[in-house]
Each structure stands twice: as structure tokens, then as C-alpha cells.
Amino acid sequence: QAYHASFLDFMREKNEYWSDPISAARNMAMGCFEIMAKGARSDVQGSGTSQGLRFNICSLPSSHHANKDVEDLAARIAENIPAALIYSSRFWMKHVSMSYMRKGIAGSDALYNVDMHSLLGMIGSFLHSPRSLYWVEAASLTMGLANARDMLVDFERVAKSTVSLFLMDDNA
């Protein structure tokens, strides 16, 4: 635990620093998708190349070798996959799952639905593009395919729950 227990109490109190945790999670999820698509603003400025997910992100000479057989893999990862992209690739699902949990906590259900539709649109664009395959590659390099598989299983659960919420709203 990287913080004192009183920090959580402070963050939960509605004061000038308070932020709705559901909206914050949704914003973090959308930020993760932006970084995976384009790279972090600080990574891209002046570089001329995208630091988001891309084909053969570590410029490996062959895809026929297991990661454990690539001698300089750690150096290639450090050179080619920025920290913001590693974070986004690892934690987008955590932020997605936290952002759908309690409908309307921050205010109106209409705002929730607009925000969720935006987030679901980003997820749909991600999953129906080559970036989803590039994510699998980055995941295999940085966190292992078993973790990536678990994230997709969690995503399926969240997607089914979210679709159910929208269907109930439309029928109400």
C-alpha cells in the first residue's frame, strides 16, 4: 500500500479536491485508449513518430522466436514502449470496469449514458482495428498473454453487464 489509510478518507470526502471516482475511471479509460492509439502527448511532441501501439513495436527481426529467446528484449522494450503505453496496455480494462460500476453516481443518468456511449465507442474502435492485435503483441512483451487473456474475459463480463444496463434503460 503506497499511501496512508487516511488518504482514502480524504479522497472520499466531498471537498475542493474531490473527484467522482466513476467519472475519473472513465476518463482514465478513455485516456488509455488515446495513448494506445496515438501515444502520450509528451511522447509524440517533436518525435515525428507515433508512440502508440503499432506493428512490430520492438522491431524484432523475426516473430518466429519466443520472447525468452530474444537476447536484448528488455532493452528493446525500454527503448520502444514508453511507460505511459505500458500502463495503458496493462490497466485499460481496470479503468473500464471501474467506470461502469454504479450508474448515475456523479449526477444524471443522461450524463452517464453519454459518457458510457463515448467510452464504448472507443472500445469498439479499438477492438475492430489492427490496434487490438498490436495490443496483444505489446501485452505478450510486457505482461504476458495469460494476463491479456484475463483482461479480455473481464471485458466480456463488463460488456454484457453494460449492454444489459442500456437495454433496461431503453425499455424503461
mmCIF file of C-alpha atoms in Angstrom:
data_model
loop_
_atom_site.group_PDB
_atom_site.id
_atom_site.type_symbol
_atom_site.label_atom_id
_atom_site.label_comp_id
_atom_site.label_asym_id
_atom_site.label_seq_id
_atom_site.Cartn_x
_atom_site.Cartn_y
_atom_site.Cartn_z
ATOM 1 C CA GLN A 1 0.000 0.000 0.000
ATOM 2 C CA ALA A 2 1.674 3.179 -1.213
ATOM 3 C CA TYR A 3 -0.448 5.622 0.791
ATOM 4 C CA HIS A 4 -1.653 6.194 4.319
ATOM 5 C CA ALA A 5 -5.164 4.939 5.182
ATOM 6 C CA SER A 6 -6.314 8.498 5.910
ATOM 7 C CA PHE A 7 -5.617 9.400 2.262
ATOM 8 C CA LEU A 8 -8.638 7.337 1.171
ATOM 9 C CA ASP A 9 -10.808 9.098 3.760
ATOM 10 C CA PHE A 10 -9.593 12.449 2.441
ATOM 11 C CA MET A 11 -10.309 11.463 -1.178
ATOM 12 C CA ARG A 12 -13.823 10.249 -0.337
ATOM 13 C CA GLU A 13 -14.833 13.499 1.383
ATOM 14 C CA LYS A 14 -16.518 15.980 -0.905
ATOM 15 C CA ASN A 15 -14.223 18.980 -0.789
ATOM 16 C CA GLU A 16 -12.486 21.229 -3.307
ATOM 17 C CA TYR A 17 -10.212 18.330 -4.332
ATOM 18 C CA TRP A 18 -12.959 15.730 -4.651
ATOM 19 C CA SER A 19 -13.455 13.940 -7.933
ATOM 20 C CA ASP A 20 -16.188 11.475 -8.727
ATOM 21 C CA PRO A 21 -14.363 8.115 -8.847
ATOM 22 C CA ILE A 22 -16.587 6.701 -11.603
ATOM 23 C CA SER A 23 -16.041 9.698 -13.886
ATOM 24 C CA ALA A 24 -12.330 9.655 -13.078
ATOM 25 C CA ALA A 25 -12.116 5.956 -14.001
ATOM 26 C CA ARG A 26 -13.993 6.604 -17.250
ATOM 27 C CA ASN A 27 -11.627 9.474 -18.089
ATOM 28 C CA MET A 28 -8.636 7.273 -17.302
ATOM 29 C CA ALA A 29 -10.022 4.504 -19.542
ATOM 30 C CA MET A 30 -10.555 6.943 -22.405
ATOM 31 C CA GLY A 31 -7.047 8.305 -21.836
ATOM 32 C CA CYS A 32 -5.656 4.774 -22.035
ATOM 33 C CA PHE A 33 -7.328 4.254 -25.415
ATOM 34 C CA GLU A 34 -5.988 7.587 -26.689
ATOM 35 C CA ILE A 35 -2.457 6.666 -25.623
ATOM 36 C CA MET A 36 -2.714 3.230 -27.201
ATOM 37 C CA ALA A 37 -3.925 4.869 -30.426
ATOM 38 C CA LYS A 38 -1.603 7.869 -30.653
ATOM 39 C CA GLY A 39 0.853 7.814 -27.789
ATOM 40 C CA ALA A 40 1.076 10.215 -24.866
ATOM 41 C CA ARG A 41 1.350 13.896 -25.803
ATOM 42 C CA SER A 42 4.794 14.104 -24.184
ATOM 43 C CA ASP A 43 5.982 11.082 -26.196
ATOM 44 C CA VAL A 44 4.804 12.392 -29.547
ATOM 45 C CA GLN A 45 5.827 16.055 -29.368
ATOM 46 C CA GLY A 46 8.696 16.648 -31.717
ATOM 47 C CA SER A 47 9.392 12.978 -32.349
ATOM 48 C CA GLY A 48 7.622 12.690 -35.695
ATOM 49 C CA THR A 49 6.648 9.085 -34.967
ATOM 50 C CA SER A 50 3.688 7.625 -33.165
ATOM 51 C CA GLN A 51 4.413 6.147 -29.778
ATOM 52 C CA GLY A 52 1.084 4.332 -29.650
ATOM 53 C CA LEU A 53 0.557 0.676 -30.417
ATOM 54 C CA ARG A 54 1.976 -0.355 -33.775
ATOM 55 C CA PHE A 55 3.060 -3.407 -35.727
ATOM 56 C CA ASN A 56 6.314 -4.988 -34.519
ATOM 57 C CA ILE A 57 6.598 -2.360 -31.801
ATOM 58 C CA CYS A 58 10.060 -3.517 -30.698
ATOM 59 C CA SER A 59 11.430 -4.003 -34.236
ATOM 60 C CA LEU A 60 12.152 -7.669 -33.643
ATOM 61 C CA PRO A 61 13.962 -9.295 -36.565
ATOM 62 C CA SER A 62 11.603 -12.283 -36.541
ATOM 63 C CA SER A 63 8.295 -13.272 -34.980
ATOM 64 C CA HIS A 64 9.368 -16.916 -35.039
ATOM 65 C CA HIS A 65 11.285 -16.707 -31.763
ATOM 66 C CA ALA A 66 9.851 -16.925 -28.274
ATOM 67 C CA ASN A 67 10.250 -13.769 -26.191
ATOM 68 C CA LYS A 68 12.595 -15.616 -23.834
ATOM 69 C CA ASP A 69 14.937 -16.280 -26.778
ATOM 70 C CA VAL A 70 15.368 -12.612 -27.730
ATOM 71 C CA GLU A 71 18.618 -11.584 -26.065
ATOM 72 C CA ASP A 72 18.061 -7.845 -25.904
ATOM 73 C CA LEU A 73 14.301 -7.885 -25.337
ATOM 74 C CA ALA A 74 14.368 -5.832 -22.129
ATOM 75 C CA ALA A 75 16.398 -3.104 -23.846
ATOM 76 C CA ARG A 76 14.075 -3.145 -26.871
ATOM 77 C CA ILE A 77 11.024 -2.812 -24.616
ATOM 78 C CA ALA A 78 12.616 0.086 -22.698
ATOM 79 C CA GLU A 79 13.551 1.824 -25.963
ATOM 80 C CA ASN A 80 10.289 1.287 -27.864
ATOM 81 C CA ILE A 81 7.425 1.074 -25.398
ATOM 82 C CA PRO A 82 7.013 4.236 -23.288
ATOM 83 C CA ALA A 83 5.859 3.922 -19.681
ATOM 84 C CA ALA A 84 2.504 5.562 -20.491
ATOM 85 C CA LEU A 85 1.842 2.945 -23.164
ATOM 86 C CA ILE A 86 2.798 0.086 -20.840
ATOM 87 C CA TYR A 87 0.453 1.495 -18.193
ATOM 88 C CA SER A 88 -2.377 1.979 -20.697
ATOM 89 C CA SER A 89 -1.955 -1.516 -22.121
ATOM 90 C CA ARG A 90 -1.995 -3.088 -18.669
ATOM 91 C CA PHE A 91 -4.736 -1.110 -16.949
ATOM 92 C CA TRP A 92 -7.323 -0.013 -19.538
ATOM 93 C CA MET A 93 -9.630 -2.844 -18.506
ATOM 94 C CA LYS A 94 -9.346 -1.985 -14.821
ATOM 95 C CA HIS A 95 -10.455 1.574 -15.566
ATOM 96 C CA VAL A 96 -13.246 0.357 -17.871
ATOM 97 C CA SER A 97 -14.600 -1.994 -15.209
ATOM 98 C CA MET A 98 -14.480 0.735 -12.553
ATOM 99 C CA SER A 99 -16.238 3.221 -14.836
ATOM 100 C CA TYR A 100 -19.414 1.231 -15.376
ATOM 101 C CA MET A 101 -19.996 0.059 -11.812
ATOM 102 C CA ARG A 102 -22.565 2.450 -10.382
ATOM 103 C CA LYS A 103 -24.794 4.168 -12.820
ATOM 104 C CA GLY A 104 -25.509 7.804 -12.147
ATOM 105 C CA ILE A 105 -23.253 8.233 -9.117
ATOM 106 C CA ALA A 106 -21.989 11.603 -10.359
ATOM 107 C CA GLY A 107 -25.356 13.026 -11.258
ATOM 108 C CA SER A 108 -27.799 12.478 -14.054
ATOM 109 C CA ASP A 109 -28.273 9.186 -15.839
ATOM 110 C CA ALA A 110 -28.204 11.067 -19.157
ATOM 111 C CA LEU A 111 -24.643 12.238 -18.494
ATOM 112 C CA TYR A 112 -23.700 8.686 -17.549
ATOM 113 C CA ASN A 113 -25.167 7.337 -20.791
ATOM 114 C CA VAL A 114 -23.357 9.926 -22.937
ATOM 115 C CA ASP A 115 -20.053 9.183 -21.212
ATOM 116 C CA MET A 116 -20.571 5.434 -21.444
ATOM 117 C CA HIS A 117 -21.512 5.650 -25.129
ATOM 118 C CA SER A 118 -18.276 7.592 -25.753
ATOM 119 C CA LEU A 119 -16.238 5.015 -23.879
ATOM 120 C CA LEU A 120 -17.980 2.085 -25.568
ATOM 121 C CA GLY A 121 -17.347 3.752 -28.934
ATOM 122 C CA MET A 122 -13.634 3.974 -28.148
ATOM 123 C CA ILE A 123 -13.592 0.326 -27.077
ATOM 124 C CA GLY A 124 -15.419 -0.718 -30.249
ATOM 125 C CA SER A 125 -12.991 1.241 -32.430
ATOM 126 C CA PHE A 126 -10.074 -0.347 -30.600
ATOM 127 C CA LEU A 127 -11.365 -3.916 -30.861
ATOM 128 C CA HIS A 128 -12.280 -3.580 -34.548
ATOM 129 C CA SER A 129 -8.918 -2.193 -35.626
ATOM 130 C CA PRO A 130 -5.421 -3.602 -36.059
ATOM 131 C CA ARG A 131 -4.529 -1.888 -32.756
ATOM 132 C CA SER A 132 -6.175 -4.764 -30.894
ATOM 133 C CA LEU A 133 -3.650 -7.133 -32.472
ATOM 134 C CA TYR A 134 -0.832 -4.713 -31.702
ATOM 135 C CA TRP A 135 -2.090 -4.666 -28.106
ATOM 136 C CA VAL A 136 -1.764 -8.470 -27.955
ATOM 137 C CA GLU A 137 1.832 -8.107 -29.145
ATOM 138 C CA ALA A 138 2.625 -5.393 -26.579
ATOM 139 C CA ALA A 139 0.877 -7.418 -23.874
ATOM 140 C CA SER A 140 2.937 -10.502 -24.688
ATOM 141 C CA LEU A 141 6.102 -8.404 -24.373
ATOM 142 C CA THR A 142 5.226 -6.522 -21.189
ATOM 143 C CA MET A 143 2.804 -8.575 -19.114
ATOM 144 C CA GLY A 144 2.312 -11.983 -20.666
ATOM 145 C CA LEU A 145 -0.516 -13.399 -22.720
ATOM 146 C CA ALA A 146 -2.237 -15.026 -19.739
ATOM 147 C CA ASN A 147 -2.841 -11.577 -18.238
ATOM 148 C CA ALA A 148 -4.089 -10.276 -21.588
ATOM 149 C CA ARG A 149 -6.499 -13.195 -21.841
ATOM 150 C CA ASP A 150 -7.802 -12.488 -18.333
ATOM 151 C CA MET A 151 -8.369 -8.843 -19.299
ATOM 152 C CA LEU A 152 -10.430 -9.884 -22.319
ATOM 153 C CA VAL A 153 -12.501 -12.270 -20.204
ATOM 154 C CA ASP A 154 -13.155 -9.393 -17.776
ATOM 155 C CA PHE A 155 -14.041 -7.169 -20.705
ATOM 156 C CA GLU A 156 -16.615 -9.674 -21.943
ATOM 157 C CA ARG A 157 -18.238 -9.682 -18.485
ATOM 158 C CA VAL A 158 -18.281 -5.873 -18.311
ATOM 159 C CA ALA A 159 -19.604 -5.563 -21.864
ATOM 160 C CA LYS A 160 -22.500 -7.915 -21.153
ATOM 161 C CA SER A 161 -23.387 -6.018 -17.963
ATOM 162 C CA THR A 162 -23.171 -2.647 -19.683
ATOM 163 C CA VAL A 163 -25.315 -3.752 -22.625
ATOM 164 C CA SER A 164 -27.885 -5.080 -20.144
ATOM 165 C CA LEU A 165 -27.979 -1.673 -18.396
ATOM 166 C CA PHE A 166 -28.561 0.140 -21.693
ATOM 167 C CA LEU A 167 -31.280 -2.301 -22.710
ATOM 168 C CA MET A 168 -33.051 -1.796 -19.378
ATOM 169 C CA ASP A 169 -32.784 1.994 -19.826
ATOM 170 C CA ASP A 170 -34.275 1.830 -23.319
ATOM 171 C CA ASN A 171 -37.185 -0.318 -22.108
ATOM 172 C CA ALA A 172 -37.941 1.917 -19.114
#
